[in-house]
Amino acid sequence: MAIDRLREGDAGALPVDPQDFTLSSDPWALFAAWMAEAEASEPCDANAMALATAGPDGLPDVRVVLLKGLDPRGLVFYTNAESAKGQQLMANPQAATVLYWKSLGRQIRARGPVSPVTREEADAYFASRHRDSRIGAIASQQSRPLTDRPTLMAEVAALSERYENGPVPRPEHWLGFRIAPVQLEFWQNGAYRLHDRVRFTRAGDGWTRARLYP
């Protein structure tokens, strides 16, 4: 069956939320509520989000990262600042992102300027990671050419031995970035593609809200 025919009736579409999320006045409270529901329903990585950046040439680039912090200051993720996305963010510190939860038929979009988190925040999160993940973060020259996998694993083994009896330090280039949204949009699947959408736009210290056509 063609995909369009399969979707025509959207038999699995969720009913309209009886609370009508499009009337919410606080996008951060709505984001937190949806995130909690996603963590309970998604089988894997409810915090996965597609991150779009662009370099000085303006050409967009996109990949999936993990959302690791969420509060009214913005959305936080961590990466190697020497990677492609790190260099793009340093050259053009703005980004867009989307989280999509198939199990709920929902998505959240955000866009805005990006800035590094504090050293203290980066240190604290790095220290909370599994030891092997910390070793891997040091071993990986992210986004640069790799001859073969044994080369990477040999570096991992060497670092594991070096730090066997001590703490694994955070590399200076391993940073967190915070997206401070100027817009947040919430979308929920509706039958016959009559979806529900609401967009919050930053206005000073508050937000304006607009319900959107599907």
PDB file of C-alpha atoms in Angstrom:
ATOM      1  CA  MET A   1       0.000   0.000   0.000  1.00  0.00           C
ATOM      2  CA  ALA A   2       1.278   3.469  -0.869  1.00  0.00           C
ATOM      3  CA  ILE A   3       2.404   5.574   2.075  1.00  0.00           C
ATOM      4  CA  ASP A   4      -0.102   8.319   1.218  1.00  0.00           C
ATOM      5  CA  ARG A   5      -2.960   5.798   1.189  1.00  0.00           C
ATOM      6  CA  LEU A   6      -1.766   4.337   4.447  1.00  0.00           C
ATOM      7  CA  ARG A   7      -1.772   7.775   6.061  1.00  0.00           C
ATOM      8  CA  GLU A   8      -4.979   9.002   4.450  1.00  0.00           C
ATOM      9  CA  GLY A   9      -7.177   8.185   7.418  1.00  0.00           C
ATOM     10  CA  ASP A  10      -4.426   8.456  10.031  1.00  0.00           C
ATOM     11  CA  ALA A  11      -6.116   5.713  11.988  1.00  0.00           C
ATOM     12  CA  GLY A  12      -3.469   5.926  14.700  1.00  0.00           C
ATOM     13  CA  ALA A  13      -3.728   9.682  15.153  1.00  0.00           C
ATOM     14  CA  LEU A  14      -4.078  10.915  18.713  1.00  0.00           C
ATOM     15  CA  PRO A  15      -7.281  12.740  19.685  1.00  0.00           C
ATOM     16  CA  VAL A  16      -7.079  16.441  20.427  1.00  0.00           C
ATOM     17  CA  ASP A  17      -5.683  17.025  23.908  1.00  0.00           C
ATOM     18  CA  PRO A  18      -8.673  17.848  26.129  1.00  0.00           C
ATOM     19  CA  GLN A  19      -6.513  20.454  27.861  1.00  0.00           C
ATOM     20  CA  ASP A  20      -5.811  22.087  24.447  1.00  0.00           C
ATOM     21  CA  PHE A  21      -2.074  22.633  24.625  1.00  0.00           C
ATOM     22  CA  THR A  22      -2.369  25.491  22.114  1.00  0.00           C
ATOM     23  CA  LEU A  23      -3.802  27.626  24.921  1.00  0.00           C
ATOM     24  CA  SER A  24      -0.759  27.135  27.146  1.00  0.00           C
ATOM     25  CA  SER A  25       0.882  30.345  28.321  1.00  0.00           C
ATOM     26  CA  ASP A  26       4.238  28.875  29.426  1.00  0.00           C
ATOM     27  CA  PRO A  27       6.214  27.114  26.670  1.00  0.00           C
ATOM     28  CA  TRP A  28       8.801  25.778  29.131  1.00  0.00           C
ATOM     29  CA  ALA A  29       6.168  24.110  31.301  1.00  0.00           C
ATOM     30  CA  LEU A  30       4.608  22.601  28.168  1.00  0.00           C
ATOM     31  CA  PHE A  31       8.030  21.441  26.942  1.00  0.00           C
ATOM     32  CA  ALA A  32       8.768  19.774  30.297  1.00  0.00           C
ATOM     33  CA  ALA A  33       5.376  18.047  30.342  1.00  0.00           C
ATOM     34  CA  TRP A  34       5.779  16.702  26.808  1.00  0.00           C
ATOM     35  CA  MET A  35       9.333  15.622  27.566  1.00  0.00           C
ATOM     36  CA  ALA A  36       8.169  13.646  30.602  1.00  0.00           C
ATOM     37  CA  GLU A  37       5.493  11.888  28.540  1.00  0.00           C
ATOM     38  CA  ALA A  38       8.020  11.105  25.806  1.00  0.00           C
ATOM     39  CA  GLU A  39      10.449   9.598  28.307  1.00  0.00           C
ATOM     40  CA  ALA A  40       7.661   7.251  29.404  1.00  0.00           C
ATOM     41  CA  SER A  41       6.578   6.238  25.904  1.00  0.00           C
ATOM     42  CA  GLU A  42       9.556   6.352  23.535  1.00  0.00           C
ATOM     43  CA  PRO A  43      11.471   3.052  23.309  1.00  0.00           C
ATOM     44  CA  CYS A  44      14.859   4.714  22.782  1.00  0.00           C
ATOM     45  CA  ASP A  45      16.438   8.135  23.338  1.00  0.00           C
ATOM     46  CA  ALA A  46      13.417  10.335  23.968  1.00  0.00           C
ATOM     47  CA  ASN A  47      15.895  13.214  24.187  1.00  0.00           C
ATOM     48  CA  ALA A  48      17.243  12.741  20.643  1.00  0.00           C
ATOM     49  CA  MET A  49      16.943  15.897  18.577  1.00  0.00           C
ATOM     50  CA  ALA A  50      17.939  16.897  15.072  1.00  0.00           C
ATOM     51  CA  LEU A  51      20.300  19.862  15.230  1.00  0.00           C
ATOM     52  CA  ALA A  52      20.698  22.156  12.219  1.00  0.00           C
ATOM     53  CA  THR A  53      23.648  24.530  11.912  1.00  0.00           C
ATOM     54  CA  ALA A  54      25.323  26.454   9.101  1.00  0.00           C
ATOM     55  CA  GLY A  55      28.873  27.583   8.480  1.00  0.00           C
ATOM     56  CA  PRO A  56      30.107  30.909   7.096  1.00  0.00           C
ATOM     57  CA  ASP A  57      28.987  29.839   3.609  1.00  0.00           C
ATOM     58  CA  GLY A  58      25.389  29.525   4.825  1.00  0.00           C
ATOM     59  CA  LEU A  59      25.070  25.900   3.711  1.00  0.00           C
ATOM     60  CA  PRO A  60      22.880  24.047   6.257  1.00  0.00           C
ATOM     61  CA  ASP A  61      24.060  20.896   8.016  1.00  0.00           C
ATOM     62  CA  VAL A  62      22.016  18.610  10.278  1.00  0.00           C
ATOM     63  CA  ARG A  63      22.624  15.656  12.593  1.00  0.00           C
ATOM     64  CA  VAL A  64      21.083  14.057  15.694  1.00  0.00           C
ATOM     65  CA  VAL A  65      22.372  14.985  19.152  1.00  0.00           C
ATOM     66  CA  LEU A  66      21.019  14.374  22.661  1.00  0.00           C
ATOM     67  CA  LEU A  67      19.266  17.037  24.691  1.00  0.00           C
ATOM     68  CA  LYS A  68      21.002  17.059  28.079  1.00  0.00           C
ATOM     69  CA  GLY A  69      19.623  20.182  29.736  1.00  0.00           C
ATOM     70  CA  LEU A  70      16.309  22.025  29.624  1.00  0.00           C
ATOM     71  CA  ASP A  71      15.261  25.123  31.556  1.00  0.00           C
ATOM     72  CA  PRO A  72      14.096  28.671  30.779  1.00  0.00           C
ATOM     73  CA  ARG A  73      17.635  29.567  29.710  1.00  0.00           C
ATOM     74  CA  GLY A  74      17.437  27.130  26.801  1.00  0.00           C
ATOM     75  CA  LEU A  75      18.284  23.668  25.460  1.00  0.00           C
ATOM     76  CA  VAL A  76      21.718  22.200  26.202  1.00  0.00           C
ATOM     77  CA  PHE A  77      23.708  19.577  24.317  1.00  0.00           C
ATOM     78  CA  TYR A  78      27.376  18.572  24.475  1.00  0.00           C
ATOM     79  CA  THR A  79      29.920  17.924  21.753  1.00  0.00           C
ATOM     80  CA  ASN A  80      33.511  18.220  20.623  1.00  0.00           C
ATOM     81  CA  ALA A  81      33.955  21.887  19.704  1.00  0.00           C
ATOM     82  CA  GLU A  82      36.514  20.854  17.080  1.00  0.00           C
ATOM     83  CA  SER A  83      33.896  18.785  15.241  1.00  0.00           C
ATOM     84  CA  ALA A  84      32.072  20.063  12.164  1.00  0.00           C
ATOM     85  CA  LYS A  85      29.096  21.261  14.186  1.00  0.00           C
ATOM     86  CA  GLY A  86      31.359  22.811  16.817  1.00  0.00           C
ATOM     87  CA  GLN A  87      33.254  24.808  14.218  1.00  0.00           C
ATOM     88  CA  GLN A  88      30.017  25.847  12.523  1.00  0.00           C
ATOM     89  CA  LEU A  89      28.601  27.048  15.825  1.00  0.00           C
ATOM     90  CA  MET A  90      31.751  29.002  16.601  1.00  0.00           C
ATOM     91  CA  ALA A  91      31.581  30.703  13.192  1.00  0.00           C
ATOM     92  CA  ASN A  92      27.794  31.153  13.124  1.00  0.00           C
ATOM     93  CA  PRO A  93      26.397  30.815  16.669  1.00  0.00           C
ATOM     94  CA  GLN A  94      22.779  30.076  15.921  1.00  0.00           C
ATOM     95  CA  ALA A  95      20.891  26.845  15.367  1.00  0.00           C
ATOM     96  CA  ALA A  96      17.537  25.169  14.916  1.00  0.00           C
ATOM     97  CA  THR A  97      16.435  21.859  16.374  1.00  0.00           C
ATOM     98  CA  VAL A  98      13.473  19.507  16.413  1.00  0.00           C
ATOM     99  CA  LEU A  99      12.461  16.652  18.710  1.00  0.00           C
ATOM    100  CA  TYR A 100       9.999  14.166  17.206  1.00  0.00           C
ATOM    101  CA  TRP A 101       8.197  11.450  19.158  1.00  0.00           C
ATOM    102  CA  LYS A 102       6.499   8.953  16.895  1.00  0.00           C
ATOM    103  CA  SER A 103       4.856   7.153  19.810  1.00  0.00           C
ATOM    104  CA  LEU A 104       3.012  10.349  20.764  1.00  0.00           C
ATOM    105  CA  GLY A 105       2.585  11.922  17.345  1.00  0.00           C
ATOM    106  CA  ARG A 106       4.285  15.084  18.577  1.00  0.00           C
ATOM    107  CA  GLN A 107       7.203  17.323  17.791  1.00  0.00           C
ATOM    108  CA  ILE A 108       8.808  20.441  19.232  1.00  0.00           C
ATOM    109  CA  ARG A 109      10.861  22.866  17.146  1.00  0.00           C
ATOM    110  CA  ALA A 110      13.221  25.525  18.495  1.00  0.00           C
ATOM    111  CA  ARG A 111      15.516  28.095  16.928  1.00  0.00           C
ATOM    112  CA  GLY A 112      17.749  30.798  18.292  1.00  0.00           C
ATOM    113  CA  PRO A 113      21.256  31.966  19.175  1.00  0.00           C
ATOM    114  CA  VAL A 114      23.759  29.551  20.680  1.00  0.00           C
ATOM    115  CA  SER A 115      26.386  30.110  23.367  1.00  0.00           C
ATOM    116  CA  PRO A 116      28.763  27.804  25.284  1.00  0.00           C
ATOM    117  CA  VAL A 117      27.748  26.680  28.759  1.00  0.00           C
ATOM    118  CA  THR A 118      30.054  27.540  31.652  1.00  0.00           C
ATOM    119  CA  ARG A 119      33.168  25.487  32.383  1.00  0.00           C
ATOM    120  CA  GLU A 120      31.532  24.415  35.641  1.00  0.00           C
ATOM    121  CA  GLU A 121      28.470  23.071  33.817  1.00  0.00           C
ATOM    122  CA  ALA A 122      30.630  21.233  31.285  1.00  0.00           C
ATOM    123  CA  ASP A 123      32.848  19.771  34.029  1.00  0.00           C
ATOM    124  CA  ALA A 124      29.846  18.583  36.029  1.00  0.00           C
ATOM    125  CA  TYR A 125      28.173  16.885  33.086  1.00  0.00           C
ATOM    126  CA  PHE A 126      31.401  15.320  31.820  1.00  0.00           C
ATOM    127  CA  ALA A 127      32.067  13.878  35.290  1.00  0.00           C
ATOM    128  CA  SER A 128      28.578  12.336  35.320  1.00  0.00           C
ATOM    129  CA  ARG A 129      29.204  10.323  32.141  1.00  0.00           C
ATOM    130  CA  HIS A 130      30.237   6.686  32.147  1.00  0.00           C
ATOM    131  CA  ARG A 131      34.017   6.349  32.371  1.00  0.00           C
ATOM    132  CA  ASP A 132      34.193   4.643  28.966  1.00  0.00           C
ATOM    133  CA  SER A 133      32.257   7.531  27.402  1.00  0.00           C
ATOM    134  CA  ARG A 134      34.755  10.005  28.884  1.00  0.00           C
ATOM    135  CA  ILE A 135      37.635   7.972  27.450  1.00  0.00           C
ATOM    136  CA  GLY A 136      35.896   7.888  24.086  1.00  0.00           C
ATOM    137  CA  ALA A 137      35.408  11.648  24.099  1.00  0.00           C
ATOM    138  CA  ILE A 138      39.150  12.142  24.468  1.00  0.00           C
ATOM    139  CA  ALA A 139      40.074   9.461  21.926  1.00  0.00           C
ATOM    140  CA  SER A 140      37.771  10.684  19.173  1.00  0.00           C
ATOM    141  CA  GLN A 141      38.998  13.415  16.846  1.00  0.00           C
ATOM    142  CA  GLN A 142      35.386  13.961  15.908  1.00  0.00           C
ATOM    143  CA  SER A 143      34.540  14.653  12.258  1.00  0.00           C
ATOM    144  CA  ARG A 144      38.136  14.189  11.060  1.00  0.00           C
ATOM    145  CA  PRO A 145      39.263  11.343   8.764  1.00  0.00           C
ATOM    146  CA  LEU A 146      39.946   7.986  10.469  1.00  0.00           C
ATOM    147  CA  THR A 147      42.136   5.363   8.781  1.00  0.00           C
ATOM    148  CA  ASP A 148      40.339   2.402  10.325  1.00  0.00           C
ATOM    149  CA  ARG A 149      38.533   1.341  13.505  1.00  0.00           C
ATOM    150  CA  PRO A 150      41.578  -0.428  15.039  1.00  0.00           C
ATOM    151  CA  THR A 151      43.342   2.949  15.094  1.00  0.00           C
ATOM    152  CA  LEU A 152      40.542   4.406  17.202  1.00  0.00           C
ATOM    153  CA  MET A 153      40.361   1.390  19.514  1.00  0.00           C
ATOM    154  CA  ALA A 154      44.142   1.452  20.039  1.00  0.00           C
ATOM    155  CA  GLU A 155      43.843   5.058  21.209  1.00  0.00           C
ATOM    156  CA  VAL A 156      40.975   4.103  23.526  1.00  0.00           C
ATOM    157  CA  ALA A 157      43.093   1.302  25.001  1.00  0.00           C
ATOM    158  CA  ALA A 158      46.066   3.622  25.518  1.00  0.00           C
ATOM    159  CA  LEU A 159      43.938   6.239  27.260  1.00  0.00           C
ATOM    160  CA  SER A 160      42.241   3.615  29.423  1.00  0.00           C
ATOM    161  CA  GLU A 161      45.667   2.526  30.632  1.00  0.00           C
ATOM    162  CA  ARG A 162      46.835   6.110  31.171  1.00  0.00           C
ATOM    163  CA  TYR A 163      43.854   6.998  33.342  1.00  0.00           C
ATOM    164  CA  GLU A 164      43.444   3.582  34.968  1.00  0.00           C
ATOM    165  CA  ASN A 165      44.155   4.850  38.466  1.00  0.00           C
ATOM    166  CA  GLY A 166      42.913   8.395  38.292  1.00  0.00           C
ATOM    167  CA  PRO A 167      40.138  10.695  37.097  1.00  0.00           C
ATOM    168  CA  VAL A 168      39.450  11.177  33.408  1.00  0.00           C
ATOM    169  CA  PRO A 169      39.768  14.937  32.737  1.00  0.00           C
ATOM    170  CA  ARG A 170      37.427  16.832  30.464  1.00  0.00           C
ATOM    171  CA  PRO A 171      39.236  17.957  27.294  1.00  0.00           C
ATOM    172  CA  GLU A 172      39.171  21.712  26.796  1.00  0.00           C
ATOM    173  CA  HIS A 173      37.489  21.258  23.426  1.00  0.00           C
ATOM    174  CA  TRP A 174      34.630  19.140  24.850  1.00  0.00           C
ATOM    175  CA  LEU A 175      31.924  21.695  25.514  1.00  0.00           C
ATOM    176  CA  GLY A 176      28.257  22.217  26.072  1.00  0.00           C
ATOM    177  CA  PHE A 177      26.186  24.577  23.953  1.00  0.00           C
ATOM    178  CA  ARG A 178      22.921  26.229  24.880  1.00  0.00           C
ATOM    179  CA  ILE A 179      20.268  27.218  22.348  1.00  0.00           C
ATOM    180  CA  ALA A 180      18.285  30.187  23.691  1.00  0.00           C
ATOM    181  CA  PRO A 181      15.121  29.956  21.604  1.00  0.00           C
ATOM    182  CA  VAL A 182      13.582  33.006  20.039  1.00  0.00           C
ATOM    183  CA  GLN A 183      10.833  30.664  18.831  1.00  0.00           C
ATOM    184  CA  LEU A 184       9.367  27.418  20.148  1.00  0.00           C
ATOM    185  CA  GLU A 185       6.733  25.520  18.199  1.00  0.00           C
ATOM    186  CA  PHE A 186       4.631  22.596  19.434  1.00  0.00           C
ATOM    187  CA  TRP A 187       2.935  20.249  16.973  1.00  0.00           C
ATOM    188  CA  GLN A 188       0.560  17.347  17.558  1.00  0.00           C
ATOM    189  CA  ASN A 189      -0.644  14.907  14.927  1.00  0.00           C
ATOM    190  CA  GLY A 190      -4.304  15.146  13.966  1.00  0.00           C
ATOM    191  CA  ALA A 191      -6.605  12.962  11.887  1.00  0.00           C
ATOM    192  CA  TYR A 192      -6.598  13.705   8.141  1.00  0.00           C
ATOM    193  CA  ARG A 193      -3.499  15.873   8.692  1.00  0.00           C
ATOM    194  CA  LEU A 194      -5.507  18.508  10.553  1.00  0.00           C
ATOM    195  CA  HIS A 195      -2.691  18.859  13.054  1.00  0.00           C
ATOM    196  CA  ASP A 196      -2.600  21.210  16.028  1.00  0.00           C
ATOM    197  CA  ARG A 197       0.246  23.751  16.152  1.00  0.00           C
ATOM    198  CA  VAL A 198       1.165  26.612  18.426  1.00  0.00           C
ATOM    199  CA  ARG A 199       4.179  28.900  18.084  1.00  0.00           C
ATOM    200  CA  PHE A 200       5.691  30.930  20.905  1.00  0.00           C
ATOM    201  CA  THR A 201       7.866  33.893  19.904  1.00  0.00           C
ATOM    202  CA  ARG A 202      10.169  35.664  22.336  1.00  0.00           C
ATOM    203  CA  ALA A 203       8.998  39.178  23.222  1.00  0.00           C
ATOM    204  CA  GLY A 204      11.264  40.844  25.763  1.00  0.00           C
ATOM    205  CA  ASP A 205      11.122  38.779  28.941  1.00  0.00           C
ATOM    206  CA  GLY A 206       7.967  36.972  27.839  1.00  0.00           C
ATOM    207  CA  TRP A 207       6.368  35.252  24.879  1.00  0.00           C
ATOM    208  CA  THR A 208       3.677  35.907  22.314  1.00  0.00           C
ATOM    209  CA  ARG A 209       1.566  32.938  21.253  1.00  0.00           C
ATOM    210  CA  ALA A 210      -0.036  32.150  17.901  1.00  0.00           C
ATOM    211  CA  ARG A 211      -2.033  29.108  16.897  1.00  0.00           C
ATOM    212  CA  LEU A 212      -1.086  28.048  13.366  1.00  0.00           C
ATOM    213  CA  TYR A 213      -2.858  26.348  10.513  1.00  0.00           C
ATOM    214  CA  PRO A 214      -1.613  22.771   9.963  1.00  0.00           C
TER     215      PRO A 214
END
